[in-house]
Amino acid sequence: MAYGNTNGGNRDNYRDQPREYFKAICSDCGKECEVPFKPTQGRPVYCRDCFKKHQPENRGHDRRF
Ligand SMILES: [Zn+2]
């Protein structure tokens, strides 16, 4: 009785969903890029490369300094 999920096949509707991309200008290098979210005015938008640069890397699991 531990297994409650007996629905059989579960289809995920998330597949085949085209992702919407928005054109934006990278705040770092100034290149035109496409982002998978709507650029907000006043907020910096980065292209893929710069996004990687600006994203803090979460390496390791020690969050305390
Ligand atoms: Zn850039």
mmCIF file of N, CA, C and O and ligand atoms in Angstrom:
data_model
loop_
_atom_site.group_PDB
_atom_site.id
_atom_site.type_symbol
_atom_site.label_atom_id
_atom_site.label_comp_id
_atom_site.label_asym_id
_atom_site.label_seq_id
_atom_site.Cartn_x
_atom_site.Cartn_y
_atom_site.Cartn_z
ATOM 1 N N MET A 1 0.829 -1.215 0.000
ATOM 2 C CA MET A 1 0.000 0.000 0.000
ATOM 3 C C MET A 1 0.852 1.249 0.000
ATOM 4 O O MET A 1 0.359 2.337 0.145
ATOM 5 N N ALA A 2 2.121 1.076 -0.111
ATOM 6 C CA ALA A 2 2.990 2.230 -0.033
ATOM 7 C C ALA A 2 3.008 3.011 -1.346
ATOM 8 O O ALA A 2 3.293 4.183 -1.369
ATOM 9 N N TYR A 3 2.664 2.313 -2.403
ATOM 10 C CA TYR A 3 2.715 2.980 -3.699
ATOM 11 C C TYR A 3 1.333 3.485 -4.098
ATOM 12 O O TYR A 3 0.449 2.714 -4.404
ATOM 13 N N GLY A 4 1.170 4.799 -4.052
ATOM 14 C CA GLY A 4 -0.153 5.343 -4.347
ATOM 15 C C GLY A 4 -0.328 5.705 -5.801
ATOM 16 O O GLY A 4 -1.442 5.818 -6.288
ATOM 17 N N ASN A 5 0.750 5.842 -6.529
ATOM 18 C CA ASN A 5 0.638 6.316 -7.908
ATOM 19 C C ASN A 5 0.492 5.155 -8.875
ATOM 20 O O ASN A 5 1.435 4.512 -9.253
ATOM 21 N N THR A 6 -0.733 4.924 -9.270
ATOM 22 C CA THR A 6 -0.966 3.838 -10.224
ATOM 23 C C THR A 6 -1.702 4.362 -11.441
ATOM 24 O O THR A 6 -2.648 3.785 -11.915
ATOM 25 N N ASN A 7 -1.248 5.468 -11.884
ATOM 26 C CA ASN A 7 -1.937 6.117 -12.998
ATOM 27 C C ASN A 7 -1.562 5.529 -14.346
ATOM 28 O O ASN A 7 -2.161 5.827 -15.351
ATOM 29 N N GLY A 8 -0.595 4.708 -14.364
ATOM 30 C CA GLY A 8 -0.149 4.171 -15.635
ATOM 31 C C GLY A 8 0.707 5.174 -16.370
ATOM 32 O O GLY A 8 1.546 5.814 -15.788
ATOM 33 N N GLY A 9 0.482 5.307 -17.648
ATOM 34 C CA GLY A 9 1.317 6.224 -18.430
ATOM 35 C C GLY A 9 0.962 7.660 -18.145
ATOM 36 O O GLY A 9 -0.183 8.069 -18.249
ATOM 37 N N ASN A 10 1.952 8.412 -17.826
ATOM 38 C CA ASN A 10 1.691 9.838 -17.650
ATOM 39 C C ASN A 10 2.415 10.611 -18.743
ATOM 40 O O ASN A 10 3.622 10.535 -18.866
ATOM 41 N N ARG A 11 1.660 11.291 -19.529
ATOM 42 C CA ARG A 11 2.276 12.060 -20.608
ATOM 43 C C ARG A 11 2.651 13.438 -20.091
ATOM 44 O O ARG A 11 1.880 14.051 -19.360
ATOM 45 N N ASP A 12 3.802 13.878 -20.496
ATOM 46 C CA ASP A 12 4.155 15.239 -20.103
ATOM 47 C C ASP A 12 3.862 16.164 -21.264
ATOM 48 O O ASP A 12 4.281 15.962 -22.386
ATOM 49 N N ASN A 13 3.106 17.155 -20.936
ATOM 50 C CA ASN A 13 2.722 18.115 -21.971
ATOM 51 C C ASN A 13 3.787 19.162 -22.206
ATOM 52 O O ASN A 13 3.609 20.060 -23.005
ATOM 53 N N TYR A 14 4.847 19.048 -21.474
ATOM 54 C CA TYR A 14 5.863 20.080 -21.604
ATOM 55 C C TYR A 14 6.732 19.862 -22.837
ATOM 56 O O TYR A 14 7.411 20.737 -23.295
ATOM 57 N N ARG A 15 6.664 18.670 -23.326
ATOM 58 C CA ARG A 15 7.484 18.415 -24.496
ATOM 59 C C ARG A 15 6.901 19.089 -25.728
ATOM 60 O O ARG A 15 5.716 19.331 -25.810
ATOM 61 N N ASP A 16 7.748 19.310 -26.659
ATOM 62 C CA ASP A 16 7.330 19.891 -27.935
ATOM 63 C C ASP A 16 6.747 21.280 -27.764
ATOM 64 O O ASP A 16 6.033 21.756 -28.620
ATOM 65 N N GLN A 17 7.040 21.886 -26.649
ATOM 66 C CA GLN A 17 6.551 23.237 -26.476
ATOM 67 C C GLN A 17 7.633 24.195 -26.932
ATOM 68 O O GLN A 17 8.725 24.209 -26.362
ATOM 69 N N PRO A 18 7.329 24.943 -27.943
ATOM 70 C CA PRO A 18 8.345 25.879 -28.432
ATOM 71 C C PRO A 18 8.629 26.959 -27.404
ATOM 72 O O PRO A 18 7.719 27.536 -26.831
ATOM 73 N N ARG A 19 9.876 27.186 -27.210
ATOM 74 C CA ARG A 19 10.246 28.177 -26.217
ATOM 75 C C ARG A 19 10.307 29.545 -26.884
ATOM 76 O O ARG A 19 10.834 29.682 -27.974
ATOM 77 N N GLU A 20 9.791 30.503 -26.187
ATOM 78 C CA GLU A 20 9.781 31.837 -26.764
ATOM 79 C C GLU A 20 11.055 32.573 -26.390
ATOM 80 O O GLU A 20 11.469 32.570 -25.240
ATOM 81 N N TYR A 21 11.626 33.172 -27.379
ATOM 82 C CA TYR A 21 12.853 33.915 -27.125
ATOM 83 C C TYR A 21 12.643 35.382 -27.438
ATOM 84 O O TYR A 21 11.912 35.735 -28.356
ATOM 85 N N PHE A 22 13.288 36.195 -26.665
ATOM 86 C CA PHE A 22 13.153 37.627 -26.854
ATOM 87 C C PHE A 22 14.493 38.223 -27.226
ATOM 88 O O PHE A 22 15.523 37.838 -26.672
ATOM 89 N N LYS A 23 14.410 39.148 -28.137
ATOM 90 C CA LYS A 23 15.649 39.811 -28.536
ATOM 91 C C LYS A 23 16.032 40.836 -27.496
ATOM 92 O O LYS A 23 15.190 41.551 -26.969
ATOM 93 N N ALA A 24 17.302 40.878 -27.219
ATOM 94 C CA ALA A 24 17.778 41.831 -26.218
ATOM 95 C C ALA A 24 19.202 42.209 -26.556
ATOM 96 O O ALA A 24 19.860 41.554 -27.355
ATOM 97 N N ILE A 25 19.625 43.257 -25.959
ATOM 98 C CA ILE A 25 21.013 43.679 -26.123
ATOM 99 C C ILE A 25 21.763 43.354 -24.839
ATOM 100 O O ILE A 25 21.350 43.747 -23.752
ATOM 101 N N CYS A 26 22.826 42.678 -25.000
ATOM 102 C CA CYS A 26 23.614 42.292 -23.829
ATOM 103 C C CYS A 26 24.154 43.534 -23.130
ATOM 104 O O CYS A 26 24.698 44.431 -23.768
ATOM 105 N N SER A 27 23.974 43.563 -21.845
ATOM 106 C CA SER A 27 24.419 44.727 -21.077
ATOM 107 C C SER A 27 25.925 44.740 -20.893
ATOM 108 O O SER A 27 26.491 45.728 -20.445
ATOM 109 N N ASP A 28 26.528 43.640 -21.208
ATOM 110 C CA ASP A 28 27.972 43.584 -20.999
ATOM 111 C C ASP A 28 28.736 43.862 -22.283
ATOM 112 O O ASP A 28 29.468 44.831 -22.387
ATOM 113 N N CYS A 29 28.512 43.040 -23.283
ATOM 114 C CA CYS A 29 29.297 43.194 -24.503
ATOM 115 C C CYS A 29 28.540 43.973 -25.574
ATOM 116 O O CYS A 29 29.123 44.356 -26.577
ATOM 117 N N GLY A 30 27.253 44.218 -25.347
ATOM 118 C CA GLY A 30 26.502 45.029 -26.286
ATOM 119 C C GLY A 30 26.043 44.288 -27.527
ATOM 120 O O GLY A 30 25.503 44.899 -28.449
ATOM 121 N N LYS A 31 26.224 43.017 -27.531
ATOM 122 C CA LYS A 31 25.801 42.226 -28.673
ATOM 123 C C LYS A 31 24.313 41.953 -28.597
ATOM 124 O O LYS A 31 23.734 41.908 -27.519
ATOM 125 N N GLU A 32 23.734 41.759 -29.759
ATOM 126 C CA GLU A 32 22.335 41.381 -29.758
ATOM 127 C C GLU A 32 22.231 39.900 -29.439
ATOM 128 O O GLU A 32 22.987 39.078 -29.958
ATOM 129 N N CYS A 33 21.315 39.585 -28.567
ATOM 130 C CA CYS A 33 21.196 38.191 -28.170
ATOM 131 C C CYS A 33 19.732 37.857 -27.961
ATOM 132 O O CYS A 33 18.867 38.710 -28.025
ATOM 133 N N GLU A 34 19.493 36.602 -27.739
ATOM 134 C CA GLU A 34 18.126 36.167 -27.472
ATOM 135 C C GLU A 34 18.086 35.502 -26.119
ATOM 136 O O GLU A 34 18.934 34.687 -25.781
ATOM 137 N N VAL A 35 17.092 35.909 -25.363
ATOM 138 C CA VAL A 35 16.973 35.351 -24.026
ATOM 139 C C VAL A 35 15.616 34.661 -23.894
ATOM 140 O O VAL A 35 14.633 35.081 -24.499
ATOM 141 N N PRO A 36 15.577 33.609 -23.113
ATOM 142 C CA PRO A 36 14.332 32.846 -22.965
ATOM 143 C C PRO A 36 13.351 33.489 -21.996
ATOM 144 O O PRO A 36 12.446 32.849 -21.533
ATOM 145 N N PHE A 37 13.566 34.740 -21.689
ATOM 146 C CA PHE A 37 12.625 35.439 -20.813
ATOM 147 C C PHE A 37 12.469 36.849 -21.310
ATOM 148 O O PHE A 37 13.299 37.345 -22.061
ATOM 149 N N LYS A 38 11.428 37.484 -20.867
ATOM 150 C CA LYS A 38 11.193 38.828 -21.335
ATOM 151 C C LYS A 38 12.113 39.779 -20.606
ATOM 152 O O LYS A 38 12.105 39.837 -19.386
ATOM 153 N N PRO A 39 12.892 40.511 -21.349
ATOM 154 C CA PRO A 39 13.819 41.446 -20.716
ATOM 155 C C PRO A 39 13.063 42.531 -19.966
ATOM 156 O O PRO A 39 12.102 43.111 -20.479
ATOM 157 N N THR A 40 13.479 42.768 -18.774
ATOM 158 C CA THR A 40 12.835 43.798 -17.964
ATOM 159 C C THR A 40 13.624 45.084 -18.087
ATOM 160 O O THR A 40 14.848 45.073 -18.048
ATOM 161 N N GLN A 41 12.893 46.149 -18.240
ATOM 162 C CA GLN A 41 13.567 47.431 -18.376
ATOM 163 C C GLN A 41 14.280 47.795 -17.084
ATOM 164 O O GLN A 41 13.741 47.627 -16.004
ATOM 165 N N GLY A 42 15.474 48.269 -17.238
ATOM 166 C CA GLY A 42 16.235 48.656 -16.067
ATOM 167 C C GLY A 42 17.070 47.516 -15.500
ATOM 168 O O GLY A 42 17.884 47.715 -14.627
ATOM 169 N N ARG A 43 16.798 46.333 -16.033
ATOM 170 C CA ARG A 43 17.577 45.197 -15.544
ATOM 171 C C ARG A 43 18.571 44.782 -16.614
ATOM 172 O O ARG A 43 18.244 44.777 -17.796
ATOM 173 N N PRO A 44 19.744 44.446 -16.218
ATOM 174 C CA PRO A 44 20.738 44.029 -17.197
ATOM 175 C C PRO A 44 20.392 42.677 -17.795
ATOM 176 O O PRO A 44 19.895 41.784 -17.112
ATOM 177 N N VAL A 45 20.609 42.607 -19.089
ATOM 178 C CA VAL A 45 20.392 41.339 -19.783
ATOM 179 C C VAL A 45 21.724 40.911 -20.379
ATOM 180 O O VAL A 45 22.441 41.714 -20.958
ATOM 181 N N TYR A 46 22.034 39.687 -20.210
ATOM 182 C CA TYR A 46 23.317 39.216 -20.694
ATOM 183 C C TYR A 46 23.120 38.124 -21.732
ATOM 184 O O TYR A 46 22.189 37.333 -21.652
ATOM 185 N N CYS A 47 24.046 38.124 -22.662
ATOM 186 C CA CYS A 47 24.049 37.044 -23.616
ATOM 187 C C CYS A 47 24.576 35.792 -22.910
ATOM 188 O O CYS A 47 24.962 35.827 -21.759
ATOM 189 N N ARG A 48 24.582 34.730 -23.650
ATOM 190 C CA ARG A 48 24.948 33.461 -23.023
ATOM 191 C C ARG A 48 26.324 33.521 -22.380
ATOM 192 O O ARG A 48 26.522 33.077 -21.259
ATOM 193 N N ASP A 49 27.259 34.049 -23.104
ATOM 194 C CA ASP A 49 28.633 34.064 -22.600
ATOM 195 C C ASP A 49 28.739 34.931 -21.351
ATOM 196 O O ASP A 49 29.314 34.537 -20.348
ATOM 197 N N CYS A 50 28.175 36.129 -21.456
ATOM 198 C CA CYS A 50 28.280 37.044 -20.339
ATOM 199 C C CYS A 50 27.438 36.566 -19.165
ATOM 200 O O CYS A 50 27.782 36.800 -18.017
ATOM 201 N N PHE A 51 26.360 35.898 -19.461
ATOM 202 C CA PHE A 51 25.529 35.377 -18.384
ATOM 203 C C PHE A 51 26.330 34.412 -17.535
ATOM 204 O O PHE A 51 26.275 34.409 -16.314
ATOM 205 N N LYS A 52 27.107 33.615 -18.216
ATOM 206 C CA LYS A 52 27.950 32.665 -17.495
ATOM 207 C C LYS A 52 28.963 33.407 -16.638
ATOM 208 O O LYS A 52 29.278 33.023 -15.535
ATOM 209 N N LYS A 53 29.468 34.487 -17.222
ATOM 210 C CA LYS A 53 30.471 35.259 -16.492
ATOM 211 C C LYS A 53 29.887 35.869 -15.236
ATOM 212 O O LYS A 53 30.524 35.959 -14.203
ATOM 213 N N HIS A 54 28.638 36.336 -15.375
ATOM 214 C CA HIS A 54 28.048 37.076 -14.264
ATOM 215 C C HIS A 54 27.358 36.190 -13.251
ATOM 216 O O HIS A 54 26.982 36.650 -12.189
ATOM 217 N N GLN A 55 27.130 34.967 -13.623
ATOM 218 C CA GLN A 55 26.456 34.106 -12.668
ATOM 219 C C GLN A 55 27.464 33.568 -11.664
ATOM 220 O O GLN A 55 28.490 33.036 -12.041
ATOM 221 N N PRO A 56 27.133 33.737 -10.418
ATOM 222 C CA PRO A 56 28.043 33.218 -9.395
ATOM 223 C C PRO A 56 28.067 31.705 -9.431
ATOM 224 O O PRO A 56 27.035 31.061 -9.475
ATOM 225 N N GLU A 57 29.222 31.182 -9.436
ATOM 226 C CA GLU A 57 29.333 29.732 -9.513
ATOM 227 C C GLU A 57 29.099 29.119 -8.145
ATOM 228 O O GLU A 57 29.717 29.507 -7.169
ATOM 229 N N ASN A 58 28.224 28.190 -8.134
ATOM 230 C CA ASN A 58 27.904 27.538 -6.870
ATOM 231 C C ASN A 58 28.665 26.233 -6.739
ATOM 232 O O ASN A 58 28.115 25.156 -6.784
ATOM 233 N N ARG A 59 29.901 26.377 -6.610
ATOM 234 C CA ARG A 59 30.686 25.160 -6.452
ATOM 235 C C ARG A 59 30.853 24.855 -4.978
ATOM 236 O O ARG A 59 30.994 25.754 -4.160
ATOM 237 N N GLY A 60 30.842 23.609 -4.668
ATOM 238 C CA GLY A 60 30.983 23.235 -3.283
ATOM 239 C C GLY A 60 29.666 23.461 -2.559
ATOM 240 O O GLY A 60 28.742 24.068 -3.089
ATOM 241 N N HIS A 61 29.581 22.987 -1.364
ATOM 242 C CA HIS A 61 28.325 23.132 -0.650
ATOM 243 C C HIS A 61 28.479 23.952 0.613
ATOM 244 O O HIS A 61 27.576 24.051 1.394
ATOM 245 N N ASP A 62 29.602 24.541 0.752
ATOM 246 C CA ASP A 62 29.795 25.343 1.944
ATOM 247 C C ASP A 62 29.430 26.784 1.639
ATOM 248 O O ASP A 62 30.155 27.501 0.971
ATOM 249 N N ARG A 63 28.271 27.198 2.078
ATOM 250 C CA ARG A 63 27.824 28.530 1.740
ATOM 251 C C ARG A 63 28.281 29.553 2.784
ATOM 252 O O ARG A 63 28.136 30.729 2.599
ATOM 253 N N ARG A 64 28.772 29.069 3.867
ATOM 254 C CA ARG A 64 29.216 30.021 4.879
ATOM 255 C C ARG A 64 30.626 30.493 4.568
ATOM 256 O O ARG A 64 31.417 29.771 4.000
ATOM 257 N N PHE A 65 30.865 31.657 4.961
ATOM 258 C CA PHE A 65 32.187 32.178 4.666
ATOM 259 C C PHE A 65 33.160 31.777 5.753
ATOM 260 O O PHE A 65 32.902 31.981 6.915
HETATM 261 ZN ZN ZN B 1 27.420 39.614 -23.807
#
